[in-house]
Amino acid sequence: AEIERLIKEGLPDADVTINDLRGDGDHYAAQVVSAAFAGKSRVQQHQLVYQALQGRMGNELHALQLQTSAPDNT
């Protein structure tokens, strides 16, 4: 819930899905769809998400499998 809140604060239009992979509160998978990602490389997209997480990666958040994409225009 905290991860989703932070991502949505940083990327207000984002559609965020978070899964706790091990149930331990440390290992998550996140799928983030945001128009802010349009035209950006995967690395740039991930950087936007990490910025939104405000330095929590590596501290209280140890592992995050990240999938990012821009919304489909279909």
Short mmCIF file of N, CA and C in Angstrom, two decimals:
data_model
loop_
_atom_site.label_atom_id
_atom_site.label_comp_id
_atom_site.label_asym_id
_atom_site.label_seq_id
_atom_site.Cartn_x
_atom_site.Cartn_y
_atom_site.Cartn_z
N ALA A 1 0.83 -1.19 0.00
CA ALA A 1 0.00 0.00 0.00
C ALA A 1 0.87 1.25 0.00
N GLU A 2 1.94 1.24 0.80
CA GLU A 2 2.84 2.39 0.86
C GLU A 2 3.55 2.58 -0.48
N ILE A 3 3.98 1.49 -1.09
CA ILE A 3 4.67 1.57 -2.39
C ILE A 3 3.72 2.17 -3.42
N GLU A 4 2.51 1.66 -3.47
CA GLU A 4 1.52 2.15 -4.43
C GLU A 4 1.25 3.64 -4.21
N ARG A 5 1.11 4.04 -2.96
CA ARG A 5 0.83 5.44 -2.63
C ARG A 5 1.97 6.34 -3.11
N LEU A 6 3.21 5.94 -2.85
CA LEU A 6 4.36 6.74 -3.26
C LEU A 6 4.45 6.87 -4.77
N ILE A 7 4.23 5.75 -5.47
CA ILE A 7 4.30 5.79 -6.93
C ILE A 7 3.22 6.71 -7.48
N LYS A 8 2.01 6.61 -6.92
CA LYS A 8 0.91 7.45 -7.41
C LYS A 8 1.11 8.92 -7.06
N GLU A 9 1.82 9.20 -5.98
CA GLU A 9 2.15 10.60 -5.68
C GLU A 9 3.12 11.14 -6.71
N GLY A 10 4.10 10.32 -7.10
CA GLY A 10 5.10 10.75 -8.06
C GLY A 10 4.60 10.74 -9.50
N LEU A 11 3.69 9.82 -9.79
CA LEU A 11 3.12 9.66 -11.13
C LEU A 11 1.60 9.58 -10.97
N PRO A 12 0.94 10.74 -10.83
CA PRO A 12 -0.48 10.75 -10.47
C PRO A 12 -1.40 9.99 -11.42
N ASP A 13 -1.03 9.89 -12.69
CA ASP A 13 -1.91 9.20 -13.64
C ASP A 13 -1.66 7.69 -13.67
N ALA A 14 -0.70 7.21 -12.89
CA ALA A 14 -0.26 5.82 -13.00
C ALA A 14 -1.33 4.83 -12.56
N ASP A 15 -1.38 3.72 -13.29
CA ASP A 15 -2.16 2.55 -12.90
C ASP A 15 -1.13 1.60 -12.28
N VAL A 16 -1.24 1.35 -10.99
CA VAL A 16 -0.21 0.61 -10.25
C VAL A 16 -0.79 -0.68 -9.70
N THR A 17 -0.09 -1.79 -9.94
CA THR A 17 -0.44 -3.07 -9.35
C THR A 17 0.77 -3.57 -8.58
N ILE A 18 0.59 -3.87 -7.30
CA ILE A 18 1.68 -4.33 -6.44
C ILE A 18 1.37 -5.74 -5.96
N ASN A 19 2.37 -6.62 -6.03
CA ASN A 19 2.24 -7.96 -5.48
C ASN A 19 3.38 -8.20 -4.50
N ASP A 20 3.05 -8.69 -3.30
CA ASP A 20 4.05 -9.07 -2.31
C ASP A 20 4.47 -10.50 -2.66
N LEU A 21 5.68 -10.66 -3.18
CA LEU A 21 6.09 -11.94 -3.75
C LEU A 21 6.27 -13.04 -2.71
N ARG A 22 6.76 -12.68 -1.53
CA ARG A 22 7.05 -13.70 -0.52
C ARG A 22 6.21 -13.55 0.74
N GLY A 23 5.40 -12.51 0.79
CA GLY A 23 4.62 -12.28 1.99
C GLY A 23 5.46 -11.77 3.15
N ASP A 24 6.69 -11.31 2.85
CA ASP A 24 7.58 -10.86 3.92
C ASP A 24 7.69 -9.34 4.01
N GLY A 25 6.99 -8.63 3.12
CA GLY A 25 7.04 -7.18 3.15
C GLY A 25 8.33 -6.59 2.62
N ASP A 26 9.18 -7.41 2.03
CA ASP A 26 10.47 -6.94 1.51
C ASP A 26 10.62 -7.13 0.01
N HIS A 27 9.90 -8.08 -0.55
CA HIS A 27 10.08 -8.45 -1.96
C HIS A 27 8.76 -8.26 -2.70
N TYR A 28 8.77 -7.30 -3.61
CA TYR A 28 7.55 -6.94 -4.32
C TYR A 28 7.75 -6.98 -5.83
N ALA A 29 6.65 -7.15 -6.53
CA ALA A 29 6.61 -6.93 -7.97
C ALA A 29 5.63 -5.78 -8.20
N ALA A 30 6.02 -4.86 -9.06
CA ALA A 30 5.16 -3.72 -9.36
C ALA A 30 4.98 -3.60 -10.86
N GLN A 31 3.74 -3.42 -11.28
CA GLN A 31 3.44 -3.13 -12.67
C GLN A 31 2.88 -1.71 -12.68
N VAL A 32 3.55 -0.84 -13.45
CA VAL A 32 3.17 0.57 -13.47
C VAL A 32 2.93 1.00 -14.91
N VAL A 33 1.73 1.50 -15.18
CA VAL A 33 1.38 2.01 -16.50
C VAL A 33 1.12 3.50 -16.34
N SER A 34 1.86 4.31 -17.09
CA SER A 34 1.71 5.77 -16.97
C SER A 34 1.99 6.43 -18.31
N ALA A 35 1.21 7.45 -18.63
CA ALA A 35 1.45 8.23 -19.84
C ALA A 35 2.80 8.94 -19.76
N ALA A 36 3.32 9.14 -18.56
CA ALA A 36 4.63 9.79 -18.39
C ALA A 36 5.75 8.95 -19.01
N PHE A 37 5.49 7.67 -19.24
CA PHE A 37 6.51 6.78 -19.80
C PHE A 37 6.58 6.84 -21.32
N ALA A 38 5.61 7.47 -21.96
CA ALA A 38 5.57 7.51 -23.43
C ALA A 38 6.85 8.12 -23.98
N GLY A 39 7.47 7.41 -24.92
CA GLY A 39 8.67 7.91 -25.58
C GLY A 39 9.94 7.77 -24.76
N LYS A 40 9.85 7.17 -23.57
CA LYS A 40 11.03 7.01 -22.72
C LYS A 40 11.54 5.57 -22.78
N SER A 41 12.84 5.42 -22.60
CA SER A 41 13.43 4.08 -22.56
C SER A 41 13.00 3.39 -21.27
N ARG A 42 13.18 2.09 -21.24
CA ARG A 42 12.83 1.33 -20.03
C ARG A 42 13.62 1.86 -18.82
N VAL A 43 14.90 2.16 -19.03
CA VAL A 43 15.73 2.69 -17.94
C VAL A 43 15.15 4.01 -17.43
N GLN A 44 14.76 4.90 -18.34
CA GLN A 44 14.17 6.18 -17.93
C GLN A 44 12.85 5.97 -17.19
N GLN A 45 12.06 5.00 -17.65
CA GLN A 45 10.79 4.70 -16.98
C GLN A 45 11.05 4.23 -15.55
N HIS A 46 12.02 3.33 -15.39
CA HIS A 46 12.33 2.81 -14.07
C HIS A 46 12.87 3.92 -13.17
N GLN A 47 13.66 4.83 -13.74
CA GLN A 47 14.19 5.95 -12.95
C GLN A 47 13.05 6.81 -12.40
N LEU A 48 12.01 7.02 -13.20
CA LEU A 48 10.86 7.80 -12.73
C LEU A 48 10.19 7.12 -11.53
N VAL A 49 10.08 5.79 -11.59
CA VAL A 49 9.47 5.06 -10.48
C VAL A 49 10.36 5.14 -9.24
N TYR A 50 11.66 4.95 -9.43
CA TYR A 50 12.58 5.01 -8.28
C TYR A 50 12.57 6.39 -7.64
N GLN A 51 12.48 7.44 -8.47
CA GLN A 51 12.38 8.80 -7.92
C GLN A 51 11.12 8.93 -7.07
N ALA A 52 10.02 8.35 -7.55
CA ALA A 52 8.76 8.42 -6.81
C ALA A 52 8.87 7.69 -5.47
N LEU A 53 9.71 6.66 -5.41
CA LEU A 53 9.87 5.89 -4.17
C LEU A 53 10.75 6.61 -3.15
N GLN A 54 11.29 7.75 -3.52
CA GLN A 54 11.97 8.65 -2.58
C GLN A 54 13.07 7.97 -1.76
N GLY A 55 13.92 7.20 -2.43
CA GLY A 55 15.08 6.63 -1.76
C GLY A 55 14.80 5.40 -0.92
N ARG A 56 13.60 4.83 -1.02
CA ARG A 56 13.30 3.66 -0.19
C ARG A 56 13.90 2.37 -0.76
N MET A 57 14.26 2.35 -2.04
CA MET A 57 14.89 1.16 -2.61
C MET A 57 16.21 0.92 -1.88
N GLY A 58 16.43 -0.32 -1.43
CA GLY A 58 17.66 -0.65 -0.75
C GLY A 58 17.61 -0.38 0.75
N ASN A 59 16.63 0.38 1.19
CA ASN A 59 16.47 0.62 2.62
C ASN A 59 15.37 -0.30 3.14
N GLU A 60 14.16 0.22 3.35
CA GLU A 60 13.10 -0.67 3.82
C GLU A 60 12.51 -1.52 2.70
N LEU A 61 12.81 -1.17 1.46
CA LEU A 61 12.32 -1.94 0.32
C LEU A 61 13.52 -2.61 -0.34
N HIS A 62 13.64 -3.91 -0.16
CA HIS A 62 14.85 -4.61 -0.58
C HIS A 62 14.82 -5.10 -2.02
N ALA A 63 13.68 -5.54 -2.48
CA ALA A 63 13.63 -6.08 -3.83
C ALA A 63 12.32 -5.66 -4.50
N LEU A 64 12.45 -5.13 -5.70
CA LEU A 64 11.27 -4.72 -6.46
C LEU A 64 11.45 -5.14 -7.91
N GLN A 65 10.63 -6.08 -8.35
CA GLN A 65 10.59 -6.44 -9.77
C GLN A 65 9.67 -5.43 -10.42
N LEU A 66 10.20 -4.71 -11.38
CA LEU A 66 9.46 -3.58 -11.94
C LEU A 66 9.14 -3.82 -13.41
N GLN A 67 7.86 -3.66 -13.75
CA GLN A 67 7.41 -3.67 -15.14
C GLN A 67 6.75 -2.32 -15.38
N THR A 68 7.23 -1.63 -16.41
CA THR A 68 6.66 -0.32 -16.72
C THR A 68 6.24 -0.27 -18.18
N SER A 69 5.21 0.52 -18.45
CA SER A 69 4.78 0.73 -19.83
C SER A 69 3.89 1.96 -19.90
N ALA A 70 3.79 2.50 -21.11
CA ALA A 70 2.83 3.57 -21.37
C ALA A 70 1.50 2.90 -21.70
N PRO A 71 0.39 3.58 -21.49
CA PRO A 71 -0.90 2.98 -21.82
C PRO A 71 -1.03 2.73 -23.32
N ASP A 72 -1.73 1.67 -23.66
CA ASP A 72 -2.00 1.38 -25.08
C ASP A 72 -2.99 2.39 -25.62
N ASN A 73 -2.77 2.80 -26.84
CA ASN A 73 -3.69 3.75 -27.48
C ASN A 73 -4.72 3.06 -28.34
N THR A 74 -4.93 1.77 -28.12
CA THR A 74 -5.87 1.02 -28.96
C THR A 74 -7.26 1.03 -28.36
#
